[in-house]
mmCIF file of C-alpha atoms and ligand atoms in Angstrom:
data_model
loop_
_atom_site.group_PDB
_atom_site.id
_atom_site.type_symbol
_atom_site.label_atom_id
_atom_site.label_comp_id
_atom_site.label_asym_id
_atom_site.label_seq_id
_atom_site.Cartn_x
_atom_site.Cartn_y
_atom_site.Cartn_z
ATOM 1 C CA MET Y 1 -23.518 23.419 -26.632
ATOM 2 C CA THR Y 2 -22.684 21.224 -23.653
ATOM 3 C CA LYS Y 3 -18.996 21.210 -22.731
ATOM 4 C CA THR Y 4 -19.247 19.875 -19.193
ATOM 5 C CA LEU Y 5 -21.795 17.353 -18.019
ATOM 6 C CA GLY Y 6 -22.523 17.436 -14.284
ATOM 7 C CA LEU Y 7 -23.638 14.156 -12.760
ATOM 8 C CA ILE Y 8 -25.487 13.818 -9.480
ATOM 9 C CA GLY Y 9 -25.323 10.064 -9.061
ATOM 10 C CA SER Y 10 -22.461 8.032 -10.482
ATOM 11 C CA GLY Y 11 -23.787 4.505 -10.363
ATOM 12 C CA MET Y 12 -24.831 2.336 -13.289
ATOM 13 C CA ILE Y 13 -26.562 5.041 -15.360
ATOM 14 C CA GLY Y 14 -24.392 7.938 -14.171
ATOM 15 C CA GLY Y 15 -21.240 5.947 -14.914
ATOM 16 C CA VAL Y 16 -22.451 5.015 -18.410
ATOM 17 C CA LEU Y 17 -23.487 8.583 -19.274
ATOM 18 C CA ALA Y 18 -20.101 9.792 -18.031
ATOM 19 C CA ARG Y 19 -18.333 7.228 -20.237
ATOM 20 C CA LEU Y 20 -20.380 8.203 -23.313
ATOM 21 C CA ALA Y 21 -19.757 11.908 -22.612
ATOM 22 C CA VAL Y 22 -16.004 11.480 -22.159
ATOM 23 C CA ASP Y 23 -15.805 9.400 -25.331
ATOM 24 C CA ALA Y 24 -17.647 12.232 -27.114
ATOM 25 C CA GLY Y 25 -15.047 14.763 -25.902
ATOM 26 C CA LEU Y 26 -16.987 16.339 -23.022
ATOM 27 C CA ASP Y 27 -15.707 16.995 -19.517
ATOM 28 C CA VAL Y 28 -17.633 15.344 -16.683
ATOM 29 C CA ALA Y 29 -18.022 16.304 -13.024
ATOM 30 C CA LEU Y 30 -19.187 13.259 -11.071
ATOM 31 C CA SER Y 31 -20.732 13.102 -7.627
ATOM 32 C CA ASN Y 32 -22.419 10.627 -5.319
ATOM 33 C CA SER Y 33 -23.740 10.487 -1.759
ATOM 34 C CA ARG Y 34 -20.537 9.248 -0.103
ATOM 35 C CA GLY Y 35 -18.170 11.950 -1.296
ATOM 36 C CA PRO Y 36 -15.573 12.531 -4.044
ATOM 37 C CA ALA Y 37 -12.952 10.313 -2.387
ATOM 38 C CA THR Y 38 -15.113 7.261 -3.130
ATOM 39 C CA LEU Y 39 -15.140 7.995 -6.891
ATOM 40 C CA GLY Y 40 -11.375 7.632 -7.451
ATOM 41 C CA GLU Y 41 -11.538 4.378 -9.373
ATOM 42 C CA LEU Y 42 -14.306 5.522 -11.718
ATOM 43 C CA VAL Y 43 -12.589 8.847 -12.373
ATOM 44 C CA ALA Y 44 -9.255 7.118 -13.070
ATOM 45 C CA ASP Y 45 -11.000 4.772 -15.476
ATOM 46 C CA LEU Y 46 -12.710 7.674 -17.292
ATOM 47 C CA GLY Y 47 -9.426 9.578 -17.655
ATOM 48 C CA PRO Y 48 -8.390 13.229 -17.560
ATOM 49 C CA ARG Y 49 -11.749 14.658 -18.671
ATOM 50 C CA ALA Y 50 -13.385 13.368 -15.463
ATOM 51 C CA ARG Y 51 -13.272 14.776 -11.960
ATOM 52 C CA ALA Y 52 -14.986 13.882 -8.691
ATOM 53 C CA VAL Y 53 -16.857 16.620 -6.831
ATOM 54 C CA THR Y 54 -19.767 17.080 -4.434
ATOM 55 C CA PRO Y 55 -23.382 17.122 -5.748
ATOM 56 C CA ALA Y 56 -23.526 20.928 -5.360
ATOM 57 C CA GLU Y 57 -20.260 21.279 -7.278
ATOM 58 C CA ALA Y 58 -21.512 18.948 -10.028
ATOM 59 C CA ALA Y 59 -24.671 21.067 -10.246
ATOM 60 C CA ALA Y 60 -22.606 24.229 -10.578
ATOM 61 C CA ALA Y 61 -20.056 22.774 -13.014
ATOM 62 C CA GLY Y 62 -22.411 21.313 -15.605
ATOM 63 C CA ASP Y 63 -23.728 23.180 -18.638
ATOM 64 C CA LEU Y 64 -26.227 20.359 -18.367
ATOM 65 C CA VAL Y 65 -26.754 18.337 -15.198
ATOM 66 C CA VAL Y 66 -27.981 14.768 -14.895
ATOM 67 C CA ALA Y 67 -29.920 13.737 -11.798
ATOM 68 C CA THR Y 68 -29.493 9.976 -11.679
ATOM 69 C CA VAL Y 69 -30.034 8.827 -8.115
ATOM 70 C CA PRO Y 70 -32.633 6.430 -6.680
ATOM 71 C CA LEU Y 71 -35.915 8.361 -6.736
ATOM 72 C CA HIS Y 72 -36.183 8.272 -2.929
ATOM 73 C CA ALA Y 73 -33.246 10.736 -2.873
ATOM 74 C CA TYR Y 74 -34.910 13.272 -5.210
ATOM 75 C CA ASP Y 75 -35.570 15.761 -2.425
ATOM 76 C CA ARG Y 76 -31.858 15.872 -1.585
ATOM 77 C CA LEU Y 77 -30.945 17.211 -5.048
ATOM 78 C CA PRO Y 78 -29.476 20.711 -4.506
ATOM 79 C CA ALA Y 79 -32.411 22.784 -5.768
ATOM 80 C CA ASP Y 80 -30.726 26.111 -5.020
ATOM 81 C CA VAL Y 81 -27.653 25.426 -7.157
ATOM 82 C CA LEU Y 82 -29.707 23.753 -9.884
ATOM 83 C CA ALA Y 83 -32.015 26.764 -10.260
ATOM 84 C CA GLY Y 84 -31.832 28.193 -13.782
ATOM 85 C CA ARG Y 85 -30.331 24.984 -15.213
ATOM 86 C CA THR Y 86 -31.568 22.190 -17.405
ATOM 87 C CA VAL Y 87 -31.628 18.933 -15.442
ATOM 88 C CA ILE Y 88 -31.919 15.534 -17.103
ATOM 89 C CA ASP Y 89 -33.992 13.221 -14.933
ATOM 90 C CA THR Y 90 -33.217 9.544 -15.561
ATOM 91 C CA MET Y 91 -35.062 8.427 -12.451
ATOM 92 C CA ASN Y 92 -37.770 5.794 -12.215
ATOM 93 C CA TYR Y 93 -40.113 4.997 -9.367
ATOM 94 C CA TYR Y 94 -39.771 1.535 -7.857
ATOM 95 C CA PRO Y 95 -41.769 1.437 -4.587
ATOM 96 C CA GLU Y 96 -39.904 -1.681 -3.438
ATOM 97 C CA ARG Y 97 -36.680 0.371 -3.569
ATOM 98 C CA ASP Y 98 -37.936 3.918 -3.075
ATOM 99 C CA GLY Y 99 -40.738 3.348 -0.541
ATOM 100 C CA HIS Y 100 -44.296 4.317 -1.363
ATOM 101 C CA ILE Y 101 -44.977 7.858 -2.538
ATOM 102 C CA ALA Y 102 -48.758 8.319 -2.413
ATOM 103 C CA ARG Y 103 -49.056 10.861 -5.236
ATOM 104 C CA LEU Y 104 -47.194 8.486 -7.569
ATOM 105 C CA ASP Y 105 -49.099 5.384 -6.457
ATOM 106 C CA GLN Y 106 -52.340 7.224 -7.175
ATOM 107 C CA GLY Y 107 -51.138 8.419 -10.580
ATOM 108 C CA GLU Y 108 -51.677 12.019 -9.463
ATOM 109 C CA LEU Y 109 -48.196 13.010 -10.656
ATOM 110 C CA THR Y 110 -45.514 11.446 -12.810
ATOM 111 C CA SER Y 111 -42.194 10.905 -11.043
ATOM 112 C CA SER Y 112 -40.666 13.671 -13.162
ATOM 113 C CA GLU Y 113 -43.392 16.132 -12.145
ATOM 114 C CA LEU Y 114 -42.487 15.338 -8.540
ATOM 115 C CA VAL Y 115 -38.829 16.049 -9.310
ATOM 116 C CA GLN Y 116 -39.785 19.281 -11.112
ATOM 117 C CA ARG Y 117 -41.725 20.433 -8.034
ATOM 118 C CA HIS Y 118 -38.614 19.987 -5.912
ATOM 119 C CA LEU Y 119 -36.411 21.644 -8.578
ATOM 120 C CA ALA Y 120 -38.862 24.499 -9.014
ATOM 121 C CA GLY Y 121 -36.292 26.849 -10.568
ATOM 122 C CA SER Y 122 -34.872 24.270 -13.009
ATOM 123 C CA ARG Y 123 -35.998 22.968 -16.373
ATOM 124 C CA VAL Y 124 -36.438 19.229 -15.812
ATOM 125 C CA VAL Y 125 -36.307 16.932 -18.839
ATOM 126 C CA LYS Y 126 -36.965 13.218 -18.520
ATOM 127 C CA ALA Y 127 -34.574 11.204 -20.680
ATOM 128 C CA ALA Y 128 -32.294 8.162 -20.622
ATOM 129 C CA ASN Y 129 -34.658 6.493 -18.142
ATOM 130 C CA ASN Y 130 -35.963 3.712 -20.394
ATOM 131 C CA MET Y 131 -32.822 1.765 -21.368
ATOM 132 C CA PHE Y 132 -30.956 -0.807 -19.295
ATOM 133 C CA PHE Y 133 -27.607 0.774 -18.469
ATOM 134 C CA LEU Y 134 -25.551 -1.733 -20.458
ATOM 135 C CA SER Y 135 -27.790 -1.243 -23.503
ATOM 136 C CA LEU Y 136 -27.229 2.504 -23.164
ATOM 137 C CA LEU Y 137 -23.484 1.906 -23.055
ATOM 138 C CA THR Y 138 -23.344 -0.161 -26.235
ATOM 139 C CA ALA Y 139 -26.219 0.947 -28.512
ATOM 140 C CA GLY Y 140 -24.973 4.449 -29.358
ATOM 141 C CA ARG Y 141 -24.208 5.030 -33.051
ATOM 142 C CA PRO Y 142 -23.102 8.005 -35.184
ATOM 143 C CA ALA Y 143 -25.861 10.229 -36.569
ATOM 144 C CA GLY Y 144 -27.434 8.792 -39.722
ATOM 145 C CA SER Y 145 -26.560 5.138 -38.952
ATOM 146 C CA LEU Y 146 -29.352 2.774 -39.964
ATOM 147 C CA ASP Y 147 -29.089 0.983 -36.623
ATOM 148 C CA ARG Y 148 -29.164 4.125 -34.498
ATOM 149 C CA SER Y 149 -31.562 3.969 -31.564
ATOM 150 C CA ALA Y 150 -33.782 6.739 -30.261
ATOM 151 C CA LEU Y 151 -34.817 7.739 -26.759
ATOM 152 C CA PRO Y 152 -37.984 9.476 -25.554
ATOM 153 C CA VAL Y 153 -37.500 13.017 -24.236
ATOM 154 C CA ALA Y 154 -40.242 14.712 -22.185
ATOM 155 C CA GLY Y 155 -40.334 18.133 -20.572
ATOM 156 C CA ASP Y 156 -42.249 21.367 -20.159
ATOM 157 C CA ASP Y 157 -39.654 23.623 -21.793
ATOM 158 C CA ASP Y 158 -38.992 23.244 -25.528
ATOM 159 C CA ALA Y 159 -35.549 24.883 -25.417
ATOM 160 C CA ALA Y 160 -34.459 22.551 -22.611
ATOM 161 C CA LYS Y 161 -35.700 19.539 -24.578
ATOM 162 C CA ALA Y 162 -33.704 20.751 -27.594
ATOM 163 C CA GLU Y 163 -30.587 21.051 -25.398
ATOM 164 C CA VAL Y 164 -31.054 17.484 -24.188
ATOM 165 C CA ALA Y 165 -31.696 16.222 -27.722
ATOM 166 C CA ALA Y 166 -28.433 17.865 -28.825
ATOM 167 C CA LEU Y 167 -26.586 16.120 -26.005
ATOM 168 C CA LEU Y 168 -28.145 12.738 -26.843
ATOM 169 C CA ASP Y 169 -27.140 13.248 -30.468
ATOM 170 C CA ILE Y 170 -23.511 13.707 -29.389
ATOM 171 C CA LEU Y 171 -23.785 10.605 -27.206
ATOM 172 C CA GLY Y 172 -25.046 8.490 -30.115
ATOM 173 C CA TYR Y 173 -28.838 8.659 -29.919
ATOM 174 C CA ASP Y 174 -31.779 10.166 -31.764
ATOM 175 C CA SER Y 175 -34.540 11.528 -29.603
ATOM 176 C CA VAL Y 176 -38.307 11.659 -29.827
ATOM 177 C CA ASP Y 177 -40.233 14.500 -28.190
ATOM 178 C CA THR Y 178 -42.929 12.729 -26.194
ATOM 179 C CA GLY Y 179 -44.563 15.803 -24.701
ATOM 180 C CA SER Y 180 -44.673 17.355 -21.249
ATOM 181 C CA LEU Y 181 -43.611 16.037 -17.847
ATOM 182 C CA ALA Y 182 -47.280 15.173 -17.263
ATOM 183 C CA ASP Y 183 -47.030 12.958 -20.369
ATOM 184 C CA SER Y 184 -43.808 11.297 -19.194
ATOM 185 C CA TRP Y 185 -45.678 8.336 -17.662
ATOM 186 C CA ARG Y 186 -45.531 7.046 -21.263
ATOM 187 C CA SER Y 187 -41.891 6.017 -20.743
ATOM 188 C CA GLU Y 188 -42.134 4.970 -17.087
ATOM 189 C CA PRO Y 189 -41.551 1.347 -15.955
ATOM 190 C CA GLY Y 190 -43.999 -1.144 -17.412
ATOM 191 C CA THR Y 191 -44.801 0.835 -20.566
ATOM 192 C CA PRO Y 192 -44.147 -0.525 -24.083
ATOM 193 C CA VAL Y 193 -41.038 1.651 -24.649
ATOM 194 C CA TYR Y 194 -39.464 0.702 -21.311
ATOM 195 C CA VAL Y 195 -36.247 -1.369 -21.581
ATOM 196 C CA MET Y 196 -37.552 -4.410 -23.463
ATOM 197 C CA PRO Y 197 -37.710 -3.058 -27.050
ATOM 198 C CA TYR Y 198 -33.937 -2.500 -26.870
ATOM 199 C CA PHE Y 199 -33.521 -6.293 -26.515
ATOM 200 C CA PRO Y 200 -34.072 -8.748 -29.376
ATOM 201 C CA ALA Y 201 -35.966 -11.357 -27.317
ATOM 202 C CA VAL Y 202 -38.136 -11.834 -24.262
ATOM 203 C CA PRO Y 203 -36.160 -12.462 -21.057
ATOM 204 C CA PRO Y 204 -36.672 -15.695 -19.109
ATOM 205 C CA TRP Y 205 -39.138 -14.205 -16.631
ATOM 206 C CA GLY Y 206 -39.711 -16.616 -13.782
ATOM 207 C CA SER Y 207 -36.144 -17.926 -13.721
ATOM 208 C CA SER Y 208 -33.825 -17.264 -10.788
ATOM 209 C CA PRO Y 209 -32.680 -13.675 -10.155
ATOM 210 C CA ASP Y 210 -29.113 -14.725 -11.052
ATOM 211 C CA LYS Y 211 -30.176 -16.257 -14.367
ATOM 212 C CA LEU Y 212 -32.325 -13.250 -15.210
ATOM 213 C CA HIS Y 213 -29.466 -10.865 -14.375
ATOM 214 C CA ARG Y 214 -27.103 -12.911 -16.582
ATOM 215 C CA TRP Y 215 -29.603 -12.731 -19.436
ATOM 216 C CA PHE Y 216 -29.765 -8.931 -19.228
ATOM 217 C CA VAL Y 217 -25.997 -8.597 -19.005
ATOM 218 C CA GLU Y 218 -25.173 -11.077 -21.767
ATOM 219 C CA THR Y 219 -27.921 -10.421 -24.327
ATOM 220 C CA GLU Y 220 -26.868 -8.043 -27.069
ATOM 221 C CA GLY Y 221 -29.213 -5.122 -27.662
ATOM 222 C CA ALA Y 222 -31.422 -4.366 -30.650
ATOM 223 C CA PRO Y 223 -31.823 -0.937 -32.288
ATOM 224 C CA VAL Y 224 -35.075 0.967 -31.756
ATOM 225 C CA THR Y 225 -35.619 3.666 -34.356
ATOM 226 C CA ALA Y 226 -37.322 7.004 -33.725
ATOM 227 C CA GLY Y 227 -40.411 5.790 -35.619
ATOM 228 C CA ARG Y 228 -40.668 2.730 -33.384
ATOM 229 C CA VAL Y 229 -40.238 4.813 -30.230
ATOM 230 C CA ARG Y 230 -43.066 7.054 -31.426
ATOM 231 C CA SER Y 231 -45.389 4.116 -32.036
ATOM 232 C CA LEU Y 232 -44.508 2.477 -28.684
ATOM 233 C CA ILE Y 233 -45.153 5.775 -26.888
ATOM 234 C CA ASP Y 234 -48.501 6.150 -28.677
ATOM 235 C CA ARG Y 235 -49.508 2.619 -27.601
ATOM 236 C CA ALA Y 236 -48.824 3.244 -23.902
ATOM 237 C CA VAL Y 237 -51.642 2.746 -21.427
ATOM 238 C CA ARG Y 238 -51.274 4.115 -17.907
ATOM 239 C CA ILE Y 239 -50.571 1.064 -15.745
ATOM 240 C CA PRO Y 240 -51.381 1.044 -12.022
ATOM 241 C CA ILE Y 241 -48.145 0.890 -10.025
ATOM 242 C CA ALA Y 242 -49.141 -2.427 -8.433
ATOM 243 C CA ASP Y 243 -49.557 -4.113 -11.837
ATOM 244 C CA ARG Y 244 -46.186 -3.187 -13.298
ATOM 245 C CA LEU Y 245 -43.927 -5.867 -14.759
ATOM 246 C CA PRO Y 246 -40.798 -6.626 -12.724
ATOM 247 C CA THR Y 247 -38.348 -4.805 -15.016
HETATM 248 N N1 NAP W 1 -29.676 0.797 -13.840
HETATM 249 C C1 NAP W 1 -30.417 0.970 -14.940
HETATM 250 O O1 NAP W 1 -30.312 0.180 -15.909
HETATM 251 C C2 NAP W 1 -31.359 2.158 -15.038
HETATM 252 C C3 NAP W 1 -31.913 2.429 -16.290
HETATM 253 C C4 NAP W 1 -32.724 3.568 -16.457
HETATM 254 C C5 NAP W 1 -33.003 4.384 -15.363
HETATM 255 N N2 NAP W 1 -32.480 4.070 -14.137
HETATM 256 C C6 NAP W 1 -32.832 4.981 -13.016
HETATM 257 O O2 NAP W 1 -31.762 5.938 -12.871
HETATM 258 C C7 NAP W 1 -31.521 6.211 -11.495
HETATM 259 C C8 NAP W 1 -30.099 5.769 -11.152
HETATM 260 O O3 NAP W 1 -30.021 4.370 -11.352
HETATM 261 P P1 NAP W 1 -28.667 3.555 -11.195
HETATM 262 O O4 NAP W 1 -28.986 2.175 -11.625
HETATM 263 O O5 NAP W 1 -27.536 4.279 -11.829
HETATM 264 O O6 NAP W 1 -28.498 3.574 -9.605
HETATM 265 P P2 NAP W 1 -27.228 3.155 -8.756
HETATM 266 O O7 NAP W 1 -26.299 2.324 -9.566
HETATM 267 O O8 NAP W 1 -27.757 2.620 -7.477
HETATM 268 O O9 NAP W 1 -26.497 4.546 -8.471
HETATM 269 C C9 NAP W 1 -27.113 5.547 -7.723
HETATM 270 C C10 NAP W 1 -26.135 6.676 -7.552
HETATM 271 O O10 NAP W 1 -26.813 7.732 -6.872
HETATM 272 C C11 NAP W 1 -25.979 8.181 -5.815
HETATM 273 N N3 NAP W 1 -26.785 8.806 -4.788
HETATM 274 C C12 NAP W 1 -27.713 8.257 -3.966
HETATM 275 N N4 NAP W 1 -28.230 9.202 -3.154
HETATM 276 C C13 NAP W 1 -27.624 10.365 -3.472
HETATM 277 C C14 NAP W 1 -27.716 11.685 -2.997
HETATM 278 N N5 NAP W 1 -28.583 12.010 -2.014
HETATM 279 N N6 NAP W 1 -26.914 12.633 -3.547
HETATM 280 C C15 NAP W 1 -26.045 12.319 -4.518
HETATM 281 N N7 NAP W 1 -25.915 11.076 -5.041
HETATM 282 C C16 NAP W 1 -26.692 10.111 -4.502
HETATM 283 C C17 NAP W 1 -25.280 6.927 -5.356
HETATM 284 O O11 NAP W 1 -24.152 7.299 -4.589
HETATM 285 P P3 NAP W 1 -23.616 6.347 -3.408
HETATM 286 O O12 NAP W 1 -23.274 5.061 -4.039
HETATM 287 O O13 NAP W 1 -22.439 7.110 -2.866
HETATM 288 O O14 NAP W 1 -24.757 6.256 -2.424
HETATM 289 C C18 NAP W 1 -24.925 6.320 -6.705
HETATM 290 O O15 NAP W 1 -23.786 6.935 -7.244
HETATM 291 C C19 NAP W 1 -32.577 5.431 -10.710
HETATM 292 O O16 NAP W 1 -33.653 6.277 -10.410
HETATM 293 C C20 NAP W 1 -32.990 4.309 -11.664
HETATM 294 O O17 NAP W 1 -34.305 3.872 -11.431
HETATM 295 C C21 NAP W 1 -31.649 2.989 -13.954
#
């Protein structure tokens, strides 16, 4: 049972997961690249269950640790401290942000397999990577609610996936086991389960970046049940990186 969630990365997704965890009664240890002193405002906002630490301290403090940094920083995750731990990988590969990584461009590895290779002693589980951060903040519901959403969970270790599913349950989400890290391309950017199903309409693609951003921020989410996640995952086709939609 997770009591403390360690967060390596405290931006949009890290901040939302910290908020959901604190609201669920967990302690959170938050870290970023610039140092604990830069996290004062977020920690104050989260309240007494939150503290700011270094990435290595977050790795050591968490019963479960979330790696939620831009993918280009994956090889700076503290592999030594994370050894023996379950690590939730929320990261997605965006070459325009992360630079090109040949093995991902060629579809040789999924981004989570790459992360697992760096964190060789950890149990990496891909989860919470396919919802827009504001959707993730607002769509959580108590277990059994008809409008509860589900998230895909992929990993090579069944016990680690169960741990992550238990955490997601506490945070307000059902989960769907979508297989191994090699299978996790099924929830990567551009796939049917990625971001859009959690919205009730199609965004105004082609409009200005500002307008598009406003649409994502202002449009209320739509629930996606476990059954729907399963069918969206089953429908996925591996899309070449260059042909991905701009989500
Ligand atoms: N935003 C979304 O809606 C969304 C949804 C699903 C998945 N994701 C994925 O989740 C990951 C995080 O996304 P985000 O939107 O939360 O990013 P973000 O807002 O840019 O935050 C990134 C965080 O990572 C920290 N960081 C960067 N390099 C680090 C390092 N070497 N060590 C420790 N911390 C480091 C940053 O700290 P500093 O600010 O101090 O540099 C920041 O706190 C990305 O891979 C993204 O693709 C995002």
